[in-house]
Short mmCIF file of C-alpha atoms and ligand atoms in Angstrom, two decimals:
data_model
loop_
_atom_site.label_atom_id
_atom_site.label_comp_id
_atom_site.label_asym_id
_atom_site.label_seq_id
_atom_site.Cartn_x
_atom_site.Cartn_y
_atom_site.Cartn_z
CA UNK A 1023 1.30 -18.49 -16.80
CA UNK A 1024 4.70 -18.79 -15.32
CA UNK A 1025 5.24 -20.59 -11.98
CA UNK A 1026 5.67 -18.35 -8.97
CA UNK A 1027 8.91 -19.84 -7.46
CA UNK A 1028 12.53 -17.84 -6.83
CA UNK A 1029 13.67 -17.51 -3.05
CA UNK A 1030 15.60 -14.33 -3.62
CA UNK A 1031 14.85 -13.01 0.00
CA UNK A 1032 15.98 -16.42 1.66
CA UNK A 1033 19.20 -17.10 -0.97
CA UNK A 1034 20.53 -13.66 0.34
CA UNK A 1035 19.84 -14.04 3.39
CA UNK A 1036 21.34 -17.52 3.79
CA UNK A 1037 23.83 -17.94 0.56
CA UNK A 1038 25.02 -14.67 -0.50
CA UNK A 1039 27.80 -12.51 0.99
CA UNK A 1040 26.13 -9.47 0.09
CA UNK A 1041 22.72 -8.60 1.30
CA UNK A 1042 20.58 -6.87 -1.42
CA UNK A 1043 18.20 -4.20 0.70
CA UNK A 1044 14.88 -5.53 1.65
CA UNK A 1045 11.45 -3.67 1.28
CA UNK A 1046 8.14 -4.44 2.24
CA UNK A 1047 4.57 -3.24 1.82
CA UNK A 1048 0.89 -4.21 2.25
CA UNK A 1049 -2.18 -3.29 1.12
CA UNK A 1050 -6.05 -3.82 2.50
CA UNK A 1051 -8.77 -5.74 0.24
CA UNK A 1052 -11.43 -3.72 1.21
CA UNK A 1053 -13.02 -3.20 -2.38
CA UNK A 1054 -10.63 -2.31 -5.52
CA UNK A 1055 -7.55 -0.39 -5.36
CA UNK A 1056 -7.62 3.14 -5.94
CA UNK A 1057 -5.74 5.60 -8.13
CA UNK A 1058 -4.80 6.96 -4.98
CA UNK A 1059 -3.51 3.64 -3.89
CA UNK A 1060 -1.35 2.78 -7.29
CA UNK A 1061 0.16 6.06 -7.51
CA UNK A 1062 1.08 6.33 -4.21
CA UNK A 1063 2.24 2.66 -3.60
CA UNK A 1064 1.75 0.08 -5.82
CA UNK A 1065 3.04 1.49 -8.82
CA UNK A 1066 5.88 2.35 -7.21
CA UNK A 1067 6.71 -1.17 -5.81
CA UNK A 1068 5.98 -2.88 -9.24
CA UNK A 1069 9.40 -0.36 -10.17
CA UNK A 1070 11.42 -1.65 -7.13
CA UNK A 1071 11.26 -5.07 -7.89
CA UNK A 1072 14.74 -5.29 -9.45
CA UNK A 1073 16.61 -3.38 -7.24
CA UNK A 1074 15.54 -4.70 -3.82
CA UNK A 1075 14.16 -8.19 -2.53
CA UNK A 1076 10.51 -7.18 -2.33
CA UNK A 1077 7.61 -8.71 0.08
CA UNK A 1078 3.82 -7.35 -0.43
CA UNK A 1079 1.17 -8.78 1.04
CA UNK A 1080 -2.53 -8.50 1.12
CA UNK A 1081 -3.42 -6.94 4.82
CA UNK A 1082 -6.61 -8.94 5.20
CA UNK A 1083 -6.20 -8.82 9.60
CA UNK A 1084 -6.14 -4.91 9.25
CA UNK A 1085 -9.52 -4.93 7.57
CA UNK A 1086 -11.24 -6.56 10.31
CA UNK A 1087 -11.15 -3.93 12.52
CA UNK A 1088 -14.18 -2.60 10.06
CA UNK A 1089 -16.94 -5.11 10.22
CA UNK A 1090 -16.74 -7.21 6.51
CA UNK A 1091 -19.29 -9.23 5.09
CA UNK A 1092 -17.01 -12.57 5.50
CA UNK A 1093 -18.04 -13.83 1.79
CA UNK A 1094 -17.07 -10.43 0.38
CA UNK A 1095 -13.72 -10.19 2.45
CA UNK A 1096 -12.91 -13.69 0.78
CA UNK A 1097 -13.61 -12.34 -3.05
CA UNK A 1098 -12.20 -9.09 -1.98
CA UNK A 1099 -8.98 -10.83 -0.93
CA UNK A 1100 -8.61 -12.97 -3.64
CA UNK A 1101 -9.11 -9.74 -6.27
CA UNK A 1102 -6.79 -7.44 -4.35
CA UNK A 1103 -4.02 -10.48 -4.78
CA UNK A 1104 -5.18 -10.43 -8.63
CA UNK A 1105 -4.65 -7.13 -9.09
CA UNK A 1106 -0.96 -6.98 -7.38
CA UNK A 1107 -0.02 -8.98 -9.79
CA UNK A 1108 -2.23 -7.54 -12.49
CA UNK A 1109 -0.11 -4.27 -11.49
CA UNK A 1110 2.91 -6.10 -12.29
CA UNK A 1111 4.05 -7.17 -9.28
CA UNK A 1112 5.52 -10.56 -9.98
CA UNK A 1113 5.62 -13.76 -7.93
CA UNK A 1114 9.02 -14.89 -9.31
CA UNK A 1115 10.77 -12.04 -8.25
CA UNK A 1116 8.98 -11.03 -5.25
CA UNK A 1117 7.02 -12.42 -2.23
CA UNK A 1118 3.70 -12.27 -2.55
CA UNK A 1119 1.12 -13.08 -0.36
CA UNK A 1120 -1.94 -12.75 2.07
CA UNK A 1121 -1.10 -11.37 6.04
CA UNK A 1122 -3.41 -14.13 7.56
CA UNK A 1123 -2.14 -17.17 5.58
CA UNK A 1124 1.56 -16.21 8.00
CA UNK A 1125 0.65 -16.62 11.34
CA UNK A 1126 3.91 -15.02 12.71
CA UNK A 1127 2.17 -11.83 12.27
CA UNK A 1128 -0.75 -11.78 14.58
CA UNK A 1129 2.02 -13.41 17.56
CA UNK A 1130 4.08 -11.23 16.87
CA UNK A 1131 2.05 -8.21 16.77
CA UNK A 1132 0.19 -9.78 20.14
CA UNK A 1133 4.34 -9.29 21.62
CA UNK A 1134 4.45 -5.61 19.96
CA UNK A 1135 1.42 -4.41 21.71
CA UNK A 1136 3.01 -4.76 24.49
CA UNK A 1137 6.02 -2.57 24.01
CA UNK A 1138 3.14 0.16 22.21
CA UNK A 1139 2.10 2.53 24.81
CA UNK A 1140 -1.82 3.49 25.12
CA UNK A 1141 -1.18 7.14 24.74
CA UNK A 1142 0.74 6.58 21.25
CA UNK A 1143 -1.88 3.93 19.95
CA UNK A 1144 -4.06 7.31 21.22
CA UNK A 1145 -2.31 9.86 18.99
CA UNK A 1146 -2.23 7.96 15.56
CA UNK A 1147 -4.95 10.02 13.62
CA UNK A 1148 -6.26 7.06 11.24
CA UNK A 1149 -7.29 5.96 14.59
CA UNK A 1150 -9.65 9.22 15.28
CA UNK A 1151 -10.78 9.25 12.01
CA UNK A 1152 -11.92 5.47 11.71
CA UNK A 1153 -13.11 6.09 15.23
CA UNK A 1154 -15.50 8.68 14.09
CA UNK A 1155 -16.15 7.28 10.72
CA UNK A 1156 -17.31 4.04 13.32
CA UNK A 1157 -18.60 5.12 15.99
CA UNK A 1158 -20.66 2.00 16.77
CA UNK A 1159 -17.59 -0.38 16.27
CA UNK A 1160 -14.79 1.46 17.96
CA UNK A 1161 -13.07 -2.17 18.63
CA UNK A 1162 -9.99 -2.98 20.39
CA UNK A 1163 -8.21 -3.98 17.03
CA UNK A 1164 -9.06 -0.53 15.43
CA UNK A 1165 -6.80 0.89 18.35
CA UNK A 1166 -3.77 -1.68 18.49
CA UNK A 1167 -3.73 -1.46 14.70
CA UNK A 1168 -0.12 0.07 14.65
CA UNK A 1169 1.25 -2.38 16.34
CA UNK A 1170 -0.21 -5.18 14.06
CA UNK A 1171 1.48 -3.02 11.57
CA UNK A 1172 4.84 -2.96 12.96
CA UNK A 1173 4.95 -6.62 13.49
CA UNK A 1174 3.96 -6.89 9.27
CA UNK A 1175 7.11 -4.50 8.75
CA UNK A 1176 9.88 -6.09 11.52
CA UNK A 1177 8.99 -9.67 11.09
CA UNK A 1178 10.80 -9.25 7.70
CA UNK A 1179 13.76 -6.89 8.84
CA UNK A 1180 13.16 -4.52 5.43
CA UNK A 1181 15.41 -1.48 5.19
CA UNK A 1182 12.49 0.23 3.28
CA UNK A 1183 8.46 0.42 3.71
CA UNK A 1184 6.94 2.30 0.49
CA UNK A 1185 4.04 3.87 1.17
CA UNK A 1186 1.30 6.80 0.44
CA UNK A 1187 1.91 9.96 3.05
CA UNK A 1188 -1.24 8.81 5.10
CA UNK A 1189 0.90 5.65 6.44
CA UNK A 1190 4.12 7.85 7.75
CA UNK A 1191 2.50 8.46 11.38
CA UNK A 1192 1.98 4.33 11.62
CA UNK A 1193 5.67 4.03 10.10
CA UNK A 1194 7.05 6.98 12.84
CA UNK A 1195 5.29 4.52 15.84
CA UNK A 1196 7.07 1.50 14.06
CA UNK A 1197 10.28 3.18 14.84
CA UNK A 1198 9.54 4.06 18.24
CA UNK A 1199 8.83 0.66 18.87
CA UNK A 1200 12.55 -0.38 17.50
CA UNK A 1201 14.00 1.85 19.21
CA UNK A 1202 12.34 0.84 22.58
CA UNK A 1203 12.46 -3.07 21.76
CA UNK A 1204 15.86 -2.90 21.08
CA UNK A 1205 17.03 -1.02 23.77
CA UNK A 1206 15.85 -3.53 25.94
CA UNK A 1207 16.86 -6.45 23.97
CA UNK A 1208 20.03 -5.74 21.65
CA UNK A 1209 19.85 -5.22 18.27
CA UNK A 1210 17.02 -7.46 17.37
CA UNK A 1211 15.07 -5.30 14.67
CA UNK A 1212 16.43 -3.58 11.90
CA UNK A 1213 15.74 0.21 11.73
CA UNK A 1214 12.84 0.72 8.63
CA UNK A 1215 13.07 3.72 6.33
CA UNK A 1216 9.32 4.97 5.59
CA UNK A 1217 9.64 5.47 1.57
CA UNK A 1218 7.39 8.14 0.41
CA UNK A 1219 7.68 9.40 -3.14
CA UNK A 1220 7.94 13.10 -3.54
CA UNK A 1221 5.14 13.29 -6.02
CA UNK A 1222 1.88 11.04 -5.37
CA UNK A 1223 1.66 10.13 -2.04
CA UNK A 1224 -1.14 11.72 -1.65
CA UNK A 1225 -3.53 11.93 -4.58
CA UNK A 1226 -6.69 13.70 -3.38
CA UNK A 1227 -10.69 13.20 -4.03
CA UNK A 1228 -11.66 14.24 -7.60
CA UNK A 1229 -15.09 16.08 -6.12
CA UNK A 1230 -13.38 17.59 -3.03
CA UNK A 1231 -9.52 18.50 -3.77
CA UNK A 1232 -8.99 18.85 -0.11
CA UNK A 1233 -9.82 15.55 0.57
CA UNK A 1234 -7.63 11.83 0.17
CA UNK A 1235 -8.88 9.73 -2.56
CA UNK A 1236 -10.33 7.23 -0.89
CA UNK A 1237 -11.91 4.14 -1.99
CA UNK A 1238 -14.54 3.93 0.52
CA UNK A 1239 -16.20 7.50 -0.46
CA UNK A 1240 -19.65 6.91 -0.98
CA UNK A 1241 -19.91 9.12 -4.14
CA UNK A 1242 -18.06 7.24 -7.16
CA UNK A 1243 -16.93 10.16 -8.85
CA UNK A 1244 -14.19 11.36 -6.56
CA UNK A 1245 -12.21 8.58 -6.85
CA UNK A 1246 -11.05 6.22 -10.06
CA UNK A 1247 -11.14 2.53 -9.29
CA UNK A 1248 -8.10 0.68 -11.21
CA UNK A 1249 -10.59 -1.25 -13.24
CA UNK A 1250 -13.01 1.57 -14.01
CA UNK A 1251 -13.38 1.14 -17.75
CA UNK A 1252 -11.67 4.05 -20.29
CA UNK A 1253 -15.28 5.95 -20.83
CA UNK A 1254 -15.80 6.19 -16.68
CA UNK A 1255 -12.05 7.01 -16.60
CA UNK A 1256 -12.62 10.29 -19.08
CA UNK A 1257 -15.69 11.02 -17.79
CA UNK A 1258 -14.84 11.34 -14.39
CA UNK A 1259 -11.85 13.48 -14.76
CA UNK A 1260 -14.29 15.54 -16.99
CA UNK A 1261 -16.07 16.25 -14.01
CA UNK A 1262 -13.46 16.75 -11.79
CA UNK A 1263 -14.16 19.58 -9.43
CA UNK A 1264 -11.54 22.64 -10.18
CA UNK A 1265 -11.64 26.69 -9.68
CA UNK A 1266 -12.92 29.54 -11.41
CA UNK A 1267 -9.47 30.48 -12.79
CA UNK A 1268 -8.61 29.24 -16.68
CA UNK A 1269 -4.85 28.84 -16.19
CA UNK A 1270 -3.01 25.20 -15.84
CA UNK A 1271 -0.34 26.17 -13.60
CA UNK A 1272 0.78 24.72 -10.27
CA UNK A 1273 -0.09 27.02 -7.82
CA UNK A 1274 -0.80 26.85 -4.09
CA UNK A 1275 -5.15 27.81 -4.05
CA UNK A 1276 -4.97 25.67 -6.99
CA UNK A 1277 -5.82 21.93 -5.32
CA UNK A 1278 -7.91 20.47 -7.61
CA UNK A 1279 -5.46 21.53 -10.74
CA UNK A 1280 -2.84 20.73 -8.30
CA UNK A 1281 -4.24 17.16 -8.11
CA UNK A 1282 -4.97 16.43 -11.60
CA UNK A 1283 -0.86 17.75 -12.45
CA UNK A 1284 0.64 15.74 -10.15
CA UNK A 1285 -1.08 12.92 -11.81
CA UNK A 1286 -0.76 13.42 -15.04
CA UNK A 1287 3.01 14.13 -14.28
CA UNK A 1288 3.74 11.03 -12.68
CA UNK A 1289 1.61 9.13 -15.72
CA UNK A 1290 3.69 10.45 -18.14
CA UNK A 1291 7.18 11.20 -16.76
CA UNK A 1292 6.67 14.74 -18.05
CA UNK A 1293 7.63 17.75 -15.48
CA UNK A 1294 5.11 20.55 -14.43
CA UNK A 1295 7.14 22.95 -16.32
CA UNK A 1296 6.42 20.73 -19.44
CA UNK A 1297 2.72 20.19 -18.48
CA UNK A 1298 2.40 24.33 -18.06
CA UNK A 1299 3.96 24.64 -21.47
CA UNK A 1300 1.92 22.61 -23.20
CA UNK A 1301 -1.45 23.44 -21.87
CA UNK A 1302 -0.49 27.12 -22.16
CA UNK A 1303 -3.72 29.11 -23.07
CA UNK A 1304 -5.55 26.04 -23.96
CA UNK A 1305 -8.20 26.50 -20.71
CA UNK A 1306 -8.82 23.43 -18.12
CA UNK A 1307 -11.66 21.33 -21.02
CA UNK A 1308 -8.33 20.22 -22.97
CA UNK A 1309 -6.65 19.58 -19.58
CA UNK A 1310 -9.01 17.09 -18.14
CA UNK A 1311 -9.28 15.25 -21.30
CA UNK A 1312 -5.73 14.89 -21.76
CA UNK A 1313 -5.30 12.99 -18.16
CA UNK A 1314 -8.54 11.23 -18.05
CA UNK A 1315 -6.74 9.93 -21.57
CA UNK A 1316 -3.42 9.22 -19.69
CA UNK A 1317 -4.89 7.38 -17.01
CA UNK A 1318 -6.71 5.61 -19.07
CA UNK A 1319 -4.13 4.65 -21.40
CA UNK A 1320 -1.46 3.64 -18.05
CA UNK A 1321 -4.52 1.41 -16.72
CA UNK A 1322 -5.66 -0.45 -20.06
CA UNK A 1323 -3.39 -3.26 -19.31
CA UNK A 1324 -4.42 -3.93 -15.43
CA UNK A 1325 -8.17 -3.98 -16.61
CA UNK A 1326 -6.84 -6.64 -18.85
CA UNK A 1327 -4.05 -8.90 -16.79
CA UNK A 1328 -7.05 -9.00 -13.82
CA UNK A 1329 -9.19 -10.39 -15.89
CA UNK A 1330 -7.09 -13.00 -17.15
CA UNK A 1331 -5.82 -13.87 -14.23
CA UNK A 1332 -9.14 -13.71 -12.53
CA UNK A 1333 -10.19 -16.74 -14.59
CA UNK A 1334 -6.93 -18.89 -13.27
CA UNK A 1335 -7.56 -19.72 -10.01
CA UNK A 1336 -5.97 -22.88 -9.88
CA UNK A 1337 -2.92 -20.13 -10.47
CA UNK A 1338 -3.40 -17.35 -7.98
CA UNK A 1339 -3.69 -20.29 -5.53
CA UNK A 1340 -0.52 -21.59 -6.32
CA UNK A 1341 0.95 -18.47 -5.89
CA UNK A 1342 -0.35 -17.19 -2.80
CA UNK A 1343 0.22 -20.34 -1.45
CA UNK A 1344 3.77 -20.82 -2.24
CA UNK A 1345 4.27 -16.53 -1.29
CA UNK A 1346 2.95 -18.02 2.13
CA UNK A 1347 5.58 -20.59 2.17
CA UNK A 1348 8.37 -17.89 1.72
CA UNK A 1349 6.68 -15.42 3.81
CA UNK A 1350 6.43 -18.21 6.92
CA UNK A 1351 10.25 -19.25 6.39
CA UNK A 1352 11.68 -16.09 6.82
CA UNK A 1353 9.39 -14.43 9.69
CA UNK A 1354 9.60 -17.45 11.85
CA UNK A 1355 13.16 -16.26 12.05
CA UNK A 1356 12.36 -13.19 13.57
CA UNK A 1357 9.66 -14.41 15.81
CA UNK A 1358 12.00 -16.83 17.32
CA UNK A 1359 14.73 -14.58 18.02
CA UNK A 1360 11.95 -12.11 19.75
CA UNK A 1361 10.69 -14.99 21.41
CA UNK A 1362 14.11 -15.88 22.90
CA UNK A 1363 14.84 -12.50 23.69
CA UNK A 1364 11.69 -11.77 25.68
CA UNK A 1365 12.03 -14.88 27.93
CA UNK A 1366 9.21 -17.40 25.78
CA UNK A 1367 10.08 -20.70 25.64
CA UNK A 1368 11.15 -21.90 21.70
P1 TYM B 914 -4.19 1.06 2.56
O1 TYM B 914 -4.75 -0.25 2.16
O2 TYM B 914 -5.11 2.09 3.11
O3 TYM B 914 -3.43 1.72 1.34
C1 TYM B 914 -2.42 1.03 0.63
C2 TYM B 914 -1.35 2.02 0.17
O4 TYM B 914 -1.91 3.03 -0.65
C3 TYM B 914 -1.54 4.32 -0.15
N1 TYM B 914 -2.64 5.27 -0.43
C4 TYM B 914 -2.48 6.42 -1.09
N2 TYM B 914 -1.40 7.00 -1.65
C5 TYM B 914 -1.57 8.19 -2.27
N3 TYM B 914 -2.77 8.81 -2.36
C6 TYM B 914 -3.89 8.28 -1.82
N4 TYM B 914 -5.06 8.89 -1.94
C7 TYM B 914 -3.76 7.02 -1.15
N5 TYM B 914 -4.65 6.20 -0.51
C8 TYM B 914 -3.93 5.15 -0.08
C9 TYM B 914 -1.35 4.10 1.35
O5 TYM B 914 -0.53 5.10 1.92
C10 TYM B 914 -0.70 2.73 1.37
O6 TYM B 914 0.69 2.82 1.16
N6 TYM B 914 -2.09 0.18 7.01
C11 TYM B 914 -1.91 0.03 5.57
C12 TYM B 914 -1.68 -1.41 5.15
C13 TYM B 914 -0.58 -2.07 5.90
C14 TYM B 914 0.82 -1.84 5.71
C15 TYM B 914 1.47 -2.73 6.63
C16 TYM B 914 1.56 -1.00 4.88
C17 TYM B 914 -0.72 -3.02 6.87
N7 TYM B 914 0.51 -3.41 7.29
C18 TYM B 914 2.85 -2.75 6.72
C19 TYM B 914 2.95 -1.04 4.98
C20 TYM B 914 3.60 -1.91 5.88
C21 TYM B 914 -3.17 0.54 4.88
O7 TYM B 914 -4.24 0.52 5.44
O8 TYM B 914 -2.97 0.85 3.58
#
């Protein structure tokens, strides 16, 4: 295994005249990643690596605002890091590591909750929804959740934040709250672009087109987990709910076809024109089975790199550890400035 060193974030920051853009992104460990959550994020960031000095981090804070079986949160956590990395995002080149291992985040999201106004935190509709999912754990946390999330995104001044479509309301309150902390202050936080690819953001539910894909849908069909094996892969696109028509076409009425193009486009590169072409006349059977083969195929070599990895822990330590390091080094920076700024003694 290589070691997980490189300071690329820091060396700009500190050494270099010109400052290479910055983007950062998170993900929750609540069970495994998602098609959902690779095509509309982590895929993407694994791409951006090269271009941009990259943070992601395991958001293992957010997911207690969801009661977790504490043993389960710890193996979840430690797979969810595994499978970053099994998804190619790599240690050397960016920061990698786990939200409550940097303690900058919970002061700083402590100060950003109060510059977050009660009727915003009241608006964000992941709220309602969690609320309702929840309704005997509606906790404080669950409510002040965006502003936990803005702290994650400021604390490392990024110019971009990837993420799926469900994440842009959380991103829009992240720029309110720049806008109103630095009118106050100065310029202390840079402005963050949301990044939201045109195709994939949101990948819907397999059984119910009209629905996210979510990982925590209790039936196991309408969504692929990244280390489903290739025969649950097929077999659930097989069964993937469509319409009564025959045609592969992308068509508004069409979601579930809709769905399964826009995947199999971004899988292979190829264009809905293309896919149309191709599957011209050939009925929605051949369809299925060509993307349930895709996926497949794109995911063999995650299934694989988890498991290796999975048996290294001495490894993933090291590397979460040392992404902790980084992670601490440059948000203290930030927190300190805030501090100043707000009147705290440094
Ligand atoms: P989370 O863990 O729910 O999801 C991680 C990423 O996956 C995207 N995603 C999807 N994209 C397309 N189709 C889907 N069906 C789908 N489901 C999920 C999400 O949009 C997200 O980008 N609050 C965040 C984690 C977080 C964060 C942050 C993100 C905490 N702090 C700071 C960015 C910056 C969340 O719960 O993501």
């Amino acid at each position: 295994m290589p070691a997980c060193a490189g300071d690329d974030m820091e060396n700009n920051e500190t050494k270099k005249p010109e400052r290479k853009q910055v983007l950062l992104s998170g993900i929750q460990p609540t069970g495994v990643f998602t098609l959902g959550n690779y095509i509309g994020a982590v895929r993407n960031w694994q791409k951006m690596q090269d271009d941009f000095d990259c943070a992601y981090f395991i958001a293992d804070l957010h997911s207690l605002t969801v009661r977790q079986e504490p043993a389960e949160l710890r193996k979840h956590s430690k797979e969810a890091f595994a499978l970053l990395l099994a998804c190619g995002i790599d240690p050397e080149k960016s920061i990698v590591f786990i939200q409550s291992h940097v303690p900058a985040h919970a002061e700083l999201g402590w100060i950003l909750s109060c510059y977050t106004q009660f009727g915003e935190l009241s608006r964000m509709t992941q709220f309602k929804d969690k609320s309702q999912q929840h309704p005997e754990n509606i906790n404080a946390g669950l409510f002040d959740y965006p502003a936990l999330m803005a702290a994650d995104i400021l604390l490392y001044q990024p110019d971009y934040v990837p993420v799926g479509a469900d994440q842009k309301q959380h991103l829009e309150l992240t720029r309110t709250i720049v806008n109103r902390f630095n009118g106050l202050y100065g310029d202390v936080f840079r402005m963050p672009e949301p990044y939201i690819a045109k195709e994939g953001a949101k990948i819907m539910s397999l059984q119910d087109p009209a629905k996210k894909m979510s990982k925590s849908d209790t039936n196991t069909n309408a969504f692929i987990s990244i280390l489903d094996d290739p025969a649950v892969i097929r077999n659930k696109f097989k069964r993937a709910v469509t319409d009564s028509e025959t045609e592969v076409v992308f068509r508004e009425g069409k979601d579930g076809i809709n769905n399964l193009m826009t995947i199999y486009s971004v899988v292979t590169g190829r264009s809905f024109d293309d896919i149309e072409k191709e599957f011209a006349g050939r009925g929605y059977g051949d369809f299925k089975a060509a993307v349930g083969e895709a996926v497949a195929e794109e995911l063999s070599g995650v299934r694989t790199r988890f498991n290796d990895l999975m048996k290294d822990n001495a490894y993933l330590e090291e590397c979460y550890r040392s992404g902790a390091e980084r992670a601490a080094r440059i948000s203290q920076r930030t927190l300190n400035k805030v501090k100043k700024k707000i009147g705290l003694i440094v």
